[in-house]
């Protein structure tokens, strides 16, 4: 479940005006600090996006930055960065993103389970808006926990 992976210390908020590279680097920072990913994983994400990776744009102003497990995923983990102002992927306005997630998975089973949980939460219109309206990590945790318990 997402609530097992997305903990308070892995949720960040920024009022700074960031570009997409800075946003990806910042959303990855909690995973890097926790030892969930290596610096090579962050570099792989940046390179993939730079090579045309708007595929991480999930729509609704949400992006899911990730790389292949062998690029430096140590443990399955998720982090979140909420921006006050969107940081468009590849500086393309049609890919304006204000809610970045970073995802690392060590194997296909962990990948599918975590992705399914995240997809359920992000596909709910009210929950997406509530994530944007949240002003603290505890608010986000409470929201996700309530969503999961109601399912």
Tab-separated table of C-alpha atoms in Angstrom:
chain	number	residue	atom	x	y	z
A	1	UNK	CA	0.000	0.000	0.000
A	2	UNK	CA	1.124	3.520	-0.701
A	3	UNK	CA	0.842	4.504	2.962
A	4	UNK	CA	3.577	1.963	3.747
A	5	UNK	CA	5.976	3.648	1.295
A	6	UNK	CA	5.138	7.339	1.346
A	7	UNK	CA	6.118	8.447	4.835
A	8	UNK	CA	6.174	11.968	6.259
A	9	UNK	CA	9.911	12.436	5.728
A	10	UNK	CA	9.444	11.625	2.034
A	11	UNK	CA	6.892	14.381	1.420
A	12	UNK	CA	8.111	17.858	0.551
A	13	UNK	CA	6.593	21.187	-0.406
A	14	UNK	CA	8.300	23.997	-2.291
A	15	UNK	CA	7.283	27.563	-3.013
A	16	UNK	CA	10.425	28.113	-5.115
A	17	UNK	CA	10.140	28.522	-8.870
A	18	UNK	CA	11.823	25.369	-10.158
A	19	UNK	CA	12.590	23.942	-13.550
A	20	UNK	CA	11.845	20.279	-14.206
A	21	UNK	CA	15.429	19.169	-13.480
A	22	UNK	CA	15.357	20.857	-10.083
A	23	UNK	CA	11.921	19.394	-9.347
A	24	UNK	CA	13.061	15.851	-10.190
A	25	UNK	CA	16.230	16.302	-8.142
A	26	UNK	CA	14.230	17.637	-5.181
A	27	UNK	CA	11.564	14.924	-5.287
A	28	UNK	CA	14.337	12.294	-5.375
A	29	UNK	CA	16.258	13.830	-2.452
A	30	UNK	CA	14.324	12.080	0.361
A	31	UNK	CA	14.872	8.687	-1.309
A	32	UNK	CA	18.551	9.439	-1.831
A	33	UNK	CA	18.951	10.609	1.781
A	34	UNK	CA	17.241	7.436	3.052
A	35	UNK	CA	19.460	5.196	0.927
A	36	UNK	CA	16.494	3.953	-1.109
A	37	UNK	CA	18.191	4.988	-4.368
A	38	UNK	CA	21.711	5.839	-5.498
A	39	UNK	CA	22.894	9.042	-7.180
A	40	UNK	CA	23.000	7.023	-10.413
A	41	UNK	CA	19.243	6.523	-10.181
A	42	UNK	CA	18.671	10.279	-10.069
A	43	UNK	CA	20.992	10.751	-13.038
A	44	UNK	CA	19.182	8.013	-14.981
A	45	UNK	CA	15.827	9.714	-14.374
A	46	UNK	CA	17.160	13.089	-15.546
A	47	UNK	CA	18.737	11.573	-18.657
A	48	UNK	CA	15.585	9.648	-19.539
A	49	UNK	CA	13.392	12.732	-19.219
A	50	UNK	CA	15.866	14.880	-21.173
A	51	UNK	CA	15.745	12.303	-23.979
A	52	UNK	CA	12.025	12.872	-24.408
A	53	UNK	CA	10.603	11.560	-21.182
A	54	UNK	CA	7.339	13.403	-21.033
A	55	UNK	CA	5.935	9.886	-20.643
A	56	UNK	CA	6.276	10.461	-16.884
A	57	UNK	CA	3.465	13.026	-17.195
A	58	UNK	CA	0.415	11.209	-15.830
A	59	UNK	CA	-1.890	14.097	-16.666
A	60	UNK	CA	-3.717	16.388	-14.254
A	61	UNK	CA	-0.418	18.141	-13.422
A	62	UNK	CA	1.139	14.974	-11.981
A	63	UNK	CA	4.434	13.354	-12.940
A	64	UNK	CA	5.973	10.073	-11.804
A	65	UNK	CA	9.757	10.172	-12.092
A	66	UNK	CA	11.378	6.750	-12.137
A	67	UNK	CA	14.138	4.681	-13.708
A	68	UNK	CA	14.895	1.016	-14.221
A	69	UNK	CA	15.717	-0.894	-10.999
A	70	UNK	CA	19.254	-1.697	-12.150
A	71	UNK	CA	20.008	2.033	-12.415
A	72	UNK	CA	20.199	2.261	-8.632
A	73	UNK	CA	16.986	1.261	-6.865
A	74	UNK	CA	18.040	-0.113	-3.471
A	75	UNK	CA	14.578	-0.441	-1.882
A	76	UNK	CA	11.040	0.074	-3.113
A	77	UNK	CA	10.124	3.623	-2.120
A	78	UNK	CA	8.016	6.662	-3.057
A	79	UNK	CA	8.445	10.371	-2.416
A	80	UNK	CA	6.301	13.397	-3.251
A	81	UNK	CA	6.980	17.053	-4.013
A	82	UNK	CA	4.153	19.601	-4.168
A	83	UNK	CA	5.103	22.790	-6.008
A	84	UNK	CA	3.354	26.117	-5.547
A	85	UNK	CA	4.082	26.851	-9.213
A	86	UNK	CA	4.283	24.181	-11.956
A	87	UNK	CA	7.646	23.076	-13.343
A	88	UNK	CA	6.826	21.951	-16.909
A	89	UNK	CA	8.570	18.813	-18.152
A	90	UNK	CA	11.130	19.636	-20.837
A	91	UNK	CA	9.991	23.259	-20.383
A	92	UNK	CA	6.882	22.458	-22.414
A	93	UNK	CA	3.791	24.318	-21.114
A	94	UNK	CA	1.511	21.443	-22.123
A	95	UNK	CA	3.377	19.304	-19.570
A	96	UNK	CA	2.976	21.665	-16.598
A	97	UNK	CA	3.452	19.630	-13.415
A	98	UNK	CA	2.956	20.790	-9.850
A	99	UNK	CA	2.800	17.393	-8.160
A	100	UNK	CA	5.907	15.271	-8.642
A	101	UNK	CA	6.332	11.748	-7.342
A	102	UNK	CA	9.556	9.751	-7.400
A	103	UNK	CA	9.213	5.990	-7.522
A	104	UNK	CA	11.819	3.277	-7.097
A	105	UNK	CA	11.112	-0.441	-7.194
A	106	UNK	CA	13.531	-3.317	-6.839
A	107	UNK	CA	11.450	-5.913	-8.688
A	108	UNK	CA	8.359	-6.307	-10.853
A	109	UNK	CA	6.106	-7.489	-8.003
A	110	UNK	CA	6.910	-4.482	-5.807
A	111	UNK	CA	6.555	-2.245	-8.852
A	112	UNK	CA	3.067	-3.472	-9.717
A	113	UNK	CA	1.765	-3.355	-6.145
A	114	UNK	CA	3.003	0.174	-5.429
A	115	UNK	CA	1.916	1.469	-8.841
A	116	UNK	CA	-1.579	0.034	-8.412
A	117	UNK	CA	-1.969	1.761	-5.049
A	118	UNK	CA	-0.693	5.082	-6.413
A	119	UNK	CA	-2.922	4.808	-9.501
A	120	UNK	CA	-6.032	4.245	-7.380
A	121	UNK	CA	-5.309	7.345	-5.317
A	122	UNK	CA	-4.378	9.585	-8.246
A	123	UNK	CA	-7.355	8.515	-10.345
A	124	UNK	CA	-9.754	9.902	-7.738
A	125	UNK	CA	-10.562	13.555	-8.586
A	126	UNK	CA	-11.274	14.594	-4.989
A	127	UNK	CA	-8.134	12.951	-3.678
A	128	UNK	CA	-5.975	14.642	-6.330
A	129	UNK	CA	-7.366	18.008	-5.304
A	130	UNK	CA	-6.943	17.205	-1.625
A	131	UNK	CA	-3.275	16.367	-2.247
A	132	UNK	CA	-2.864	19.799	-3.811
A	133	UNK	CA	-4.710	21.463	-0.941
A	134	UNK	CA	-2.665	19.722	1.750
A	135	UNK	CA	-0.244	22.035	3.512
A	136	UNK	CA	1.833	19.528	5.460
A	137	UNK	CA	3.214	15.996	5.280
A	138	UNK	CA	0.888	14.804	8.077
A	139	UNK	CA	-2.075	16.104	6.048
A	140	UNK	CA	-0.938	14.046	3.044
A	141	UNK	CA	-0.430	10.919	5.164
A	142	UNK	CA	-3.881	11.308	6.726
A	143	UNK	CA	-5.461	11.756	3.299
A	144	UNK	CA	-3.789	8.671	1.833
A	145	UNK	CA	-4.574	6.554	4.884
A	146	UNK	CA	-8.245	7.591	4.813
A	147	UNK	CA	-8.441	6.848	1.087
A	148	UNK	CA	-6.921	3.394	1.538
A	149	UNK	CA	-9.152	2.560	4.503
A	150	UNK	CA	-12.271	3.521	2.555
A	151	UNK	CA	-11.466	1.052	-0.206
